[in-house]
PDB file of C-alpha atoms in Angstrom:
ATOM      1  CA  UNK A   1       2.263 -10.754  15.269  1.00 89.00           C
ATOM      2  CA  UNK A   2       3.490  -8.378  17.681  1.00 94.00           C
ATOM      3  CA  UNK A   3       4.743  -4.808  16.432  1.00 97.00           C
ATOM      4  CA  UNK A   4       6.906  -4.648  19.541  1.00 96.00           C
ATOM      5  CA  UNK A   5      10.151  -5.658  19.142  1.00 95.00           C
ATOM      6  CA  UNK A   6       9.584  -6.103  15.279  1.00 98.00           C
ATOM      7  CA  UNK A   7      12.091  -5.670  12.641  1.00 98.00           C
ATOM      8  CA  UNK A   8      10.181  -3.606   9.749  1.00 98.00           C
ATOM      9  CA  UNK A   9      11.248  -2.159   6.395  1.00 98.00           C
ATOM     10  CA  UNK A  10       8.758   0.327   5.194  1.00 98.00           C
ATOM     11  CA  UNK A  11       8.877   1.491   1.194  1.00 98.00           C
ATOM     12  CA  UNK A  12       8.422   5.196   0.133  1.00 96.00           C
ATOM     13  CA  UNK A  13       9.174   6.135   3.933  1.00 97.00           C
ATOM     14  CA  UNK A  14      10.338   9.503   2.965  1.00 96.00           C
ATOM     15  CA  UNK A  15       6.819  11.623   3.102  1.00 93.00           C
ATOM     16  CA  UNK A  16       3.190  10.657   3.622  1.00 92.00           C
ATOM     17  CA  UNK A  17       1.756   7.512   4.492  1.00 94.00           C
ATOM     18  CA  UNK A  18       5.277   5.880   4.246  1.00 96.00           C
ATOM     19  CA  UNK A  19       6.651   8.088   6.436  1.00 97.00           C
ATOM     20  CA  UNK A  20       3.998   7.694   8.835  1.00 97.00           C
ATOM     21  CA  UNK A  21       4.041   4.144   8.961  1.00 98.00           C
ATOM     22  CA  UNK A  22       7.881   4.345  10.115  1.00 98.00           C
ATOM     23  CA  UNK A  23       7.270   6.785  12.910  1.00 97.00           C
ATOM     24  CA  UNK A  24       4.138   4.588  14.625  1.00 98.00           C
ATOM     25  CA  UNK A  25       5.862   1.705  13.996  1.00 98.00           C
ATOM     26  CA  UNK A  26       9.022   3.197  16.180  1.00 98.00           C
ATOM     27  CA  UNK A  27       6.579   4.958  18.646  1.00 98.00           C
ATOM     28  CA  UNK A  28       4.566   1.634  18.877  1.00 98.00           C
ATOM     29  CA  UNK A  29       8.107  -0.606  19.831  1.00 98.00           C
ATOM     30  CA  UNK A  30       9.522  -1.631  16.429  1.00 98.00           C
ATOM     31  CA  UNK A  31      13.050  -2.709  17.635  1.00 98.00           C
ATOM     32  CA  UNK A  32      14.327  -1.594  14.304  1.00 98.00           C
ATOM     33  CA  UNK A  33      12.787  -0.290  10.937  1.00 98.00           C
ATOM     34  CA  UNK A  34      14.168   0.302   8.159  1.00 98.00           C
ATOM     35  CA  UNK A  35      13.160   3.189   5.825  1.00 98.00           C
ATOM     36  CA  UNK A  36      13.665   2.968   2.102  1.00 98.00           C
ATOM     37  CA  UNK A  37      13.627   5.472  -0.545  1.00 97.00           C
ATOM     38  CA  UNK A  38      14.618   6.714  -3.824  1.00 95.00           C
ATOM     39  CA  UNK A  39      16.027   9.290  -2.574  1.00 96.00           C
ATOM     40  CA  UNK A  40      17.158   8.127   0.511  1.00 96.00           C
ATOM     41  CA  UNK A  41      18.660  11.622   1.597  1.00 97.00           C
ATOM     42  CA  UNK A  42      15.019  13.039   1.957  1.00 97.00           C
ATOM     43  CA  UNK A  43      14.451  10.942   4.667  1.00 97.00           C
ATOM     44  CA  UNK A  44      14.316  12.741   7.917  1.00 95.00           C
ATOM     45  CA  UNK A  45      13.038  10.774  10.632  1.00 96.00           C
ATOM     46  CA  UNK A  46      14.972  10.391  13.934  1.00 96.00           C
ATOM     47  CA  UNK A  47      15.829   6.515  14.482  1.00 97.00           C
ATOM     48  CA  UNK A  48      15.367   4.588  11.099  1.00 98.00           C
ATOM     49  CA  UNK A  49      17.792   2.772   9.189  1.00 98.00           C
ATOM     50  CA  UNK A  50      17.592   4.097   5.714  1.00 98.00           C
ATOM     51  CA  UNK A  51      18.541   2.470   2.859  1.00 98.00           C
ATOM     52  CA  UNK A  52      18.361   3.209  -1.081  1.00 98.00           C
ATOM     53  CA  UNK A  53      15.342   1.843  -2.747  1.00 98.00           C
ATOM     54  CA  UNK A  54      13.884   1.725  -6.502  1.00 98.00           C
ATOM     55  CA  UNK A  55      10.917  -0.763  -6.766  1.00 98.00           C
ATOM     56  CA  UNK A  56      11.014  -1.052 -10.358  1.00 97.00           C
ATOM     57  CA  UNK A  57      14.703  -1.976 -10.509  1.00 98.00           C
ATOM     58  CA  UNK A  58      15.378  -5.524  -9.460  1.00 98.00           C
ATOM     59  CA  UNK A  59      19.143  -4.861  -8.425  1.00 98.00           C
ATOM     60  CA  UNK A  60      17.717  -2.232  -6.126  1.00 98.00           C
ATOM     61  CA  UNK A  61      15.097  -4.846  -4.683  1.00 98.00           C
ATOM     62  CA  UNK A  62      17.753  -7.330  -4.461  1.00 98.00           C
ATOM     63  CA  UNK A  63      20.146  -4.991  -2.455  1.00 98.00           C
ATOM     64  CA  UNK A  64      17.649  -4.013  -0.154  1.00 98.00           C
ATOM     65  CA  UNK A  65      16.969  -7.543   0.561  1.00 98.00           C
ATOM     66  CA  UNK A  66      19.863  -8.541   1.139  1.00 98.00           C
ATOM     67  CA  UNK A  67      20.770  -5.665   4.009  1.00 98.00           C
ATOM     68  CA  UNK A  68      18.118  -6.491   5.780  1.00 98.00           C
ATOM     69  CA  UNK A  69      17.941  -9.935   6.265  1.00 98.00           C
ATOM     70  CA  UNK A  70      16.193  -9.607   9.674  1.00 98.00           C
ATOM     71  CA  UNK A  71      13.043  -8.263   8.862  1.00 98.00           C
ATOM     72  CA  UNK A  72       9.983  -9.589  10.115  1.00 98.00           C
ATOM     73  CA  UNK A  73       7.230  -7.162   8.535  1.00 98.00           C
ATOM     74  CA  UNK A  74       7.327  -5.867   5.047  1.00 98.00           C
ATOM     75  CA  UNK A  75       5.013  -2.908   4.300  1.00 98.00           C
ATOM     76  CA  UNK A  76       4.603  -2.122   0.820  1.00 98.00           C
ATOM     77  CA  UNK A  77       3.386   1.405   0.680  1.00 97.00           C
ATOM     78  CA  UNK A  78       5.329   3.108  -2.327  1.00 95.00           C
ATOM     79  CA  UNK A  79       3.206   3.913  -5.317  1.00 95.00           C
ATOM     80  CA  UNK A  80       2.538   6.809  -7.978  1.00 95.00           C
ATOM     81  CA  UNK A  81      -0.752   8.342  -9.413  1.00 94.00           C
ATOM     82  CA  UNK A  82      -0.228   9.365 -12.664  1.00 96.00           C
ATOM     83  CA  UNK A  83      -3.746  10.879 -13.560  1.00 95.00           C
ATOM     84  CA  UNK A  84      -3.820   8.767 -16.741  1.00 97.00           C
ATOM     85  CA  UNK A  85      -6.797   7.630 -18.752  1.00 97.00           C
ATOM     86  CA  UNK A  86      -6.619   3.974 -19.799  1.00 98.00           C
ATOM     87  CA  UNK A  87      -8.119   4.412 -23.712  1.00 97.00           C
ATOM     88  CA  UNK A  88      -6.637   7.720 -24.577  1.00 97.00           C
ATOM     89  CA  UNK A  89      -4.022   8.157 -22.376  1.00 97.00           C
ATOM     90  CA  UNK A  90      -0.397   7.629 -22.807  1.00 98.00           C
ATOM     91  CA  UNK A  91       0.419   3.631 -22.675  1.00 98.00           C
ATOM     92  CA  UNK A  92       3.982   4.477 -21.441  1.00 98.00           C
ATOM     93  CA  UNK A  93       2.289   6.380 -18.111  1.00 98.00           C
ATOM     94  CA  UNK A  94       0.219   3.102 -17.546  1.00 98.00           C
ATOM     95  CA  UNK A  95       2.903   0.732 -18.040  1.00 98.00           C
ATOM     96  CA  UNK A  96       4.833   2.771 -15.262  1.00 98.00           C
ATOM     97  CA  UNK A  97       2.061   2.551 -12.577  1.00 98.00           C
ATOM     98  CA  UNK A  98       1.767  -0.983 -13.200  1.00 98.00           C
ATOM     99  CA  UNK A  99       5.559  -1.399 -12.877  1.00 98.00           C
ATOM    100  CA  UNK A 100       5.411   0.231  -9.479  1.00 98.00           C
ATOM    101  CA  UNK A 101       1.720  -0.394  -7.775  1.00 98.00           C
ATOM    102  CA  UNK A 102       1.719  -4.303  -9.020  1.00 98.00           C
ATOM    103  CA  UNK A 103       5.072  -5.651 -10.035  1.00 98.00           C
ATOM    104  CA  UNK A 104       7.519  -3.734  -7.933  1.00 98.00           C
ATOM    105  CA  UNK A 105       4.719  -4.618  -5.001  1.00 98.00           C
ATOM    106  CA  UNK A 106       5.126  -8.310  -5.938  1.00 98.00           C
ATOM    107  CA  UNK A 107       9.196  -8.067  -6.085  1.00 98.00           C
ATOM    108  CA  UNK A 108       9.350  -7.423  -3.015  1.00 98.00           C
ATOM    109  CA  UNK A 109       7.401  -9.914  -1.804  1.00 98.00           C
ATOM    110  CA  UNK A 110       8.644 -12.052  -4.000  1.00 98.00           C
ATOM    111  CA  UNK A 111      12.821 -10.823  -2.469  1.00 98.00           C
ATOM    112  CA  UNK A 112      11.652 -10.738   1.150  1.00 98.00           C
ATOM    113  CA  UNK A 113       9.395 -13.961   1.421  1.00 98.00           C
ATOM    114  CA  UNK A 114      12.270 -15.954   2.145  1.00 98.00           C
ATOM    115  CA  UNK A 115      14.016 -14.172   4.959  1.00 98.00           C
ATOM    116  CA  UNK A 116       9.944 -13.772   6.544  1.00 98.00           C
ATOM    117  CA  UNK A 117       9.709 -17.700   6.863  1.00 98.00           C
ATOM    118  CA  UNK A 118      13.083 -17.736   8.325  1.00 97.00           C
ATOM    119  CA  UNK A 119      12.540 -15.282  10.907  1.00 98.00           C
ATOM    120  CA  UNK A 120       9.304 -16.772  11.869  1.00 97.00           C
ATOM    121  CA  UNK A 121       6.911 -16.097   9.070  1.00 98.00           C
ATOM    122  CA  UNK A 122       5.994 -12.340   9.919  1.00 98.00           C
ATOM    123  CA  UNK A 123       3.695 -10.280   8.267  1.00 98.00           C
ATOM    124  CA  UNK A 124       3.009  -8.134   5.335  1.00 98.00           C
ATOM    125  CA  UNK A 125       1.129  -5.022   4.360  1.00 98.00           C
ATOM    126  CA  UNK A 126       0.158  -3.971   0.808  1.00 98.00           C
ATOM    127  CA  UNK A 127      -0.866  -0.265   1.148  1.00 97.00           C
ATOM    128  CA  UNK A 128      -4.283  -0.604  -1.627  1.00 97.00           C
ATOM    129  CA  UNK A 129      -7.135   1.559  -2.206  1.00 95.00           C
ATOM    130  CA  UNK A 130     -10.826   2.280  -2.094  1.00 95.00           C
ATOM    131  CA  UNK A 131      -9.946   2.394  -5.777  1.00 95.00           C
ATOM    132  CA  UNK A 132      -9.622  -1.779  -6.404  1.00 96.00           C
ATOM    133  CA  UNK A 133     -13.157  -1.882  -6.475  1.00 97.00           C
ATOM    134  CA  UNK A 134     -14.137   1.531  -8.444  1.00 94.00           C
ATOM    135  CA  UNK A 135     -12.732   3.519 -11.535  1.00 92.00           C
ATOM    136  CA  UNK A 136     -13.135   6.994 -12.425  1.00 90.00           C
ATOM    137  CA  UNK A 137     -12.274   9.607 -15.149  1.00 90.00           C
ATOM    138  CA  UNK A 138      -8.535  10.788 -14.790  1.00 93.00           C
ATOM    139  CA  UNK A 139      -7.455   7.898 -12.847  1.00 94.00           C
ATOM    140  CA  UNK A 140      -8.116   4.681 -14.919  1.00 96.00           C
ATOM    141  CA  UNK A 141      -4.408   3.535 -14.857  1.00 98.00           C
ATOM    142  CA  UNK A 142      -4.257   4.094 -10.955  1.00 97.00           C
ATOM    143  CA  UNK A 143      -7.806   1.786 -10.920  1.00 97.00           C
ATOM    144  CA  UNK A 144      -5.985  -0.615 -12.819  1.00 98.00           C
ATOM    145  CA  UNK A 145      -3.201  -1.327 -10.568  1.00 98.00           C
ATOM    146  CA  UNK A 146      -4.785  -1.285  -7.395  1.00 98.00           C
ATOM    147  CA  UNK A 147      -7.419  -3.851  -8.338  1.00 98.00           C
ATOM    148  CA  UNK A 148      -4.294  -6.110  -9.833  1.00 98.00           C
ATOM    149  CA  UNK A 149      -2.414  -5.380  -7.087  1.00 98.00           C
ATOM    150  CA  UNK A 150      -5.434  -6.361  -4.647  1.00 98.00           C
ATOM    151  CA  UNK A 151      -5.821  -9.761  -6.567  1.00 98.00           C
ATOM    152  CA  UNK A 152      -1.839  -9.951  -6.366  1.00 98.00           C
ATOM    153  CA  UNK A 153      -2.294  -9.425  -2.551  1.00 98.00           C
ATOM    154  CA  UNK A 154      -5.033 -12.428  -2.497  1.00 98.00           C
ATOM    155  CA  UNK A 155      -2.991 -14.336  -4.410  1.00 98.00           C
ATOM    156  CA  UNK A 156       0.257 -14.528  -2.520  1.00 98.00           C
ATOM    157  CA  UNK A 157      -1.558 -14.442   0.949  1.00 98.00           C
ATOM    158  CA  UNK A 158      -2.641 -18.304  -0.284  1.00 98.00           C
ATOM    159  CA  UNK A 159       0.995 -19.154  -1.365  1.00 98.00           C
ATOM    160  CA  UNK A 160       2.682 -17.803   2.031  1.00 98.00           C
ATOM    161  CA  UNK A 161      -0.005 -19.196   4.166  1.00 98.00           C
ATOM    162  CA  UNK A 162       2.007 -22.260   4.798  1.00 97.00           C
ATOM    163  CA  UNK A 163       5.250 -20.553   5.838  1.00 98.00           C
ATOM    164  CA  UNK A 164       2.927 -18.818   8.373  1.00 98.00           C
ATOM    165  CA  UNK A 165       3.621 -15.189   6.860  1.00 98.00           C
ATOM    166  CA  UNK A 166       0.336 -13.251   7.187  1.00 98.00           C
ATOM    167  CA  UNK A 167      -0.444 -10.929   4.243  1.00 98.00           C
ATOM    168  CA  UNK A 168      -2.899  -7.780   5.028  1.00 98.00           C
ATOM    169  CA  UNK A 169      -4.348  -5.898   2.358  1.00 98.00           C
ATOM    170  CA  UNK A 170      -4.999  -1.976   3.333  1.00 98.00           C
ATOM    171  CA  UNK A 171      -7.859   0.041   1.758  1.00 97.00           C
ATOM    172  CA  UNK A 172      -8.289   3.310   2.077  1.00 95.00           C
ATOM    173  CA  UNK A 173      -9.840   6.336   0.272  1.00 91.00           C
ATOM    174  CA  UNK A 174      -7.854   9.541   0.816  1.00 82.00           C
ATOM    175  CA  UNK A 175      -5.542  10.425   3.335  1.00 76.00           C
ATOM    176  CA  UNK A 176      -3.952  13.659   4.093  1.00 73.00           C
ATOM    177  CA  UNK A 177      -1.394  13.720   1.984  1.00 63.00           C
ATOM    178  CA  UNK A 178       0.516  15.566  -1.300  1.00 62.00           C
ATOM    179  CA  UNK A 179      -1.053  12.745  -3.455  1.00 60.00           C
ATOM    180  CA  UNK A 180      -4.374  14.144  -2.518  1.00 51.00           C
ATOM    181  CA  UNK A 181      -3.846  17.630  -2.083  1.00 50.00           C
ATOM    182  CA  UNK A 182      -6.164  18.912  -4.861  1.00 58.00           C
ATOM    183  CA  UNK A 183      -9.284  17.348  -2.944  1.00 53.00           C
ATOM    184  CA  UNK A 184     -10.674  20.005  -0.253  1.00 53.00           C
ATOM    185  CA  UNK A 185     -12.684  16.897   1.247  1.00 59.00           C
ATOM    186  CA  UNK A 186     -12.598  14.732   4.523  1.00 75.00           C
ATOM    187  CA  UNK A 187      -9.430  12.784   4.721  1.00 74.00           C
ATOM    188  CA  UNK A 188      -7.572  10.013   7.054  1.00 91.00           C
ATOM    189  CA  UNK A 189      -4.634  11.386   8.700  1.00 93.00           C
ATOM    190  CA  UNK A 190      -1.888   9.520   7.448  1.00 93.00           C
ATOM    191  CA  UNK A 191      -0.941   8.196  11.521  1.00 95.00           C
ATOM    192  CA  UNK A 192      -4.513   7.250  11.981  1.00 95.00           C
ATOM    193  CA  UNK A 193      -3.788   4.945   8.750  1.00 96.00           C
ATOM    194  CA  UNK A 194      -0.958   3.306   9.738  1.00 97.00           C
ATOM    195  CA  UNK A 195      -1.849   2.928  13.230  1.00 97.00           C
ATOM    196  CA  UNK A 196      -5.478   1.085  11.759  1.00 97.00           C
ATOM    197  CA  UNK A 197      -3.283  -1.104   9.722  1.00 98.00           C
ATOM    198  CA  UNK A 198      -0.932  -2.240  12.453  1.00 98.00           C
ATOM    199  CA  UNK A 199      -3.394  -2.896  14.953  1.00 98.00           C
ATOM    200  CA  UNK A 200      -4.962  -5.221  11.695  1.00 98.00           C
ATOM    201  CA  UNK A 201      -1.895  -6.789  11.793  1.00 98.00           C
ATOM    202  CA  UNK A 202      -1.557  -7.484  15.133  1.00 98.00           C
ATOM    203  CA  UNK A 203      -5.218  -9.371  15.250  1.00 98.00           C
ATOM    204  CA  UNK A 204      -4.298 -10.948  12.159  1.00 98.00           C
ATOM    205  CA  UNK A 205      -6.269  -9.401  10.129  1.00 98.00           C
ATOM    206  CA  UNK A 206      -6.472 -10.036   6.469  1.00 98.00           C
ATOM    207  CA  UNK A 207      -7.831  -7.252   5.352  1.00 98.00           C
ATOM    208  CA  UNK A 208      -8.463  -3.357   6.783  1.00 98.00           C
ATOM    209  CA  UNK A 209     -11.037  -1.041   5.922  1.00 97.00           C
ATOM    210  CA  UNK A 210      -9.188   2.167   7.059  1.00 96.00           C
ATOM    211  CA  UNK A 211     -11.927   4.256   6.651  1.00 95.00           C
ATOM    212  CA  UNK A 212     -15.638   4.864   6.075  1.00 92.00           C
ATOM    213  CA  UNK A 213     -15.299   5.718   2.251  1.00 91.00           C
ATOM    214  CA  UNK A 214     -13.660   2.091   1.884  1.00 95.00           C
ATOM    215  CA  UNK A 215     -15.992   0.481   3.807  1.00 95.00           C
ATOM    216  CA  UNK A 216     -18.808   2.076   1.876  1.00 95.00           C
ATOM    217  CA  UNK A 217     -17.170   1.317  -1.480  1.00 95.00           C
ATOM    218  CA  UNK A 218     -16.491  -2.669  -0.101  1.00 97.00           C
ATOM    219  CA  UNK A 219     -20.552  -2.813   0.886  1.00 96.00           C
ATOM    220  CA  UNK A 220     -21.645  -2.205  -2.853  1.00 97.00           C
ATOM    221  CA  UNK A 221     -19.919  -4.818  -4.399  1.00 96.00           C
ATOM    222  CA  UNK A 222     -22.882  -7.299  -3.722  1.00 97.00           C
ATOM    223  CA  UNK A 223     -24.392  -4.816  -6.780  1.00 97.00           C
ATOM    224  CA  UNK A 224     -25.191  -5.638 -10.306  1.00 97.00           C
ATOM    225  CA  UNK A 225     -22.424  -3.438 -12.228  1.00 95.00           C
ATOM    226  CA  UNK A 226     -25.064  -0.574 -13.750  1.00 96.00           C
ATOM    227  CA  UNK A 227     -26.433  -0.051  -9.778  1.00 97.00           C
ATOM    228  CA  UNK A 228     -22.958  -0.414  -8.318  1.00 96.00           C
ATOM    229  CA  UNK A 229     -22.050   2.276 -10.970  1.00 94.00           C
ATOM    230  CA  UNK A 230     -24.361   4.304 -10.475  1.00 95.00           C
ATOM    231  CA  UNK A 231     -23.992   4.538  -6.770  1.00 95.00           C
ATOM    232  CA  UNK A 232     -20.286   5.553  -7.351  1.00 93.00           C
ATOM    233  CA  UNK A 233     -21.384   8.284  -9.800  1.00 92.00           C
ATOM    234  CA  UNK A 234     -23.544   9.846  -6.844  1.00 92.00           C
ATOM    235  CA  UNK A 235     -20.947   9.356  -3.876  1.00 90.00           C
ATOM    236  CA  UNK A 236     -18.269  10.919  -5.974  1.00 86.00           C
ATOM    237  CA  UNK A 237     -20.723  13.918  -6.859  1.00 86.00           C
ATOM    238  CA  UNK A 238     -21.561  14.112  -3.392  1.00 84.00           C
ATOM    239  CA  UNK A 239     -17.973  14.000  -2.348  1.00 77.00           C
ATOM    240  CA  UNK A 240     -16.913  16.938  -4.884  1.00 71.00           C
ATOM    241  CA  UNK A 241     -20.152  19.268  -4.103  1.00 67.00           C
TER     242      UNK A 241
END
């Protein structure tokens, strides 16, 4: 599809990647993009449409659908990192991630599907991670949900193939932004990001590799578990040296 003279609605388009997406996707011809937040007030870009937005609430999801019955590409790029272990960490902190990285991901798909087929079919973007593929101390919750919500992604790019909506999955490792603050490494700027996933849309691409740390991570998969593993271990220590 063409982002020119698209109709977009963008999720967590108040900071970050979010709000990144909704300024390229103006600067790149959007006719009109909607920008959705919890708090909508701390929205402060020029030229969007904002509108109120909880992913984990399905009267929110609803709503949202419902003003914006014109849109044409859905990016799903809201999501939390709550630092939590999966064995010893608290259950309530994991159920939350998945409620917002997987299910409130697959609400709105699930809300928005039906106004993408009538407007043409369209596209989506779910905003995932270098983390599908690998786990780490600290962040087995967030590891969780992104490889769900990268199987969720598979999954529903089969079941909207035949409404002709096209479903890109976005992996990344870190881009400059709060979420990643802590980490005094190499980092995607958050435009650069959007602007790689757009163009992936635009050739129809089902999946982008946003970065070199993604594709790296995507190249060892073809290894047995203890090598693939143990790879990870020395890119991370590499990464944090």
């Amino acid at each position: 599809m063409d982002i020119n003279n698209s109709v977009a609605l963008v999720t967590g388009a108040n900071r970050g990647l979010g709000r990144a997406f909704a300024q390229r996707l103006l600067e790149r011809g959007a006719r009109k993009v909607y920008a959705t937040a919890r708090r909508p007030e701390t929205v402060d870009l020029p030229g969007v449409e904002v509108l109120p937005l909880d992913i984990t609430t399905a009267t929110s999801v609803r709503a949202v659908a419902e003003a914006a019955p014109d849109v044409t590409l859905l990016v799903n790029n809201a999501g939390i990192q709550t630092g939590t272990d999966l064995v010893t960490g608290s259950l309530e902190a994991v159920r939350h991630e998945v409620e917002t990285n997987v299910l409130g991901h697959l609400a709105m798909i699930r809300e928005f599907a039906p106004a993408l087929g009538r407007n043409g079919g369209g596209a989506i973007v779910n905003v995932l991670s270098a983390m599908s593929w690998f786990g780490t101390r600290g962040a087995g919750a967030y590891h969780l949900t992104k490889a769900a919500a990268w199987a969720m992604t598979n999954g529903v790019r089969l079941e909207l193939a035949e409404q002709g909506t096209l479903v890109t999955a976005v992996h990344l490792g870190l881009a400059d932004t709060d979420m990643s603050a802590g980490w005094p490494v190499d980092k995607i700027a958050p435009s650069d990001l959007a602007d790689a996933a757009l163009d992936g849309v635009e050739a129809g691409a089902a999946e982008v590799l946003a970065d070199q740390w993604s594709r790296d991570v995507k190249s060892r998969l073809t290894l047995k578990p203890e090598e693939f593993n143990a790879a990870m271990d020395r890119a991370l220590a590499a990464l944090a040296a």
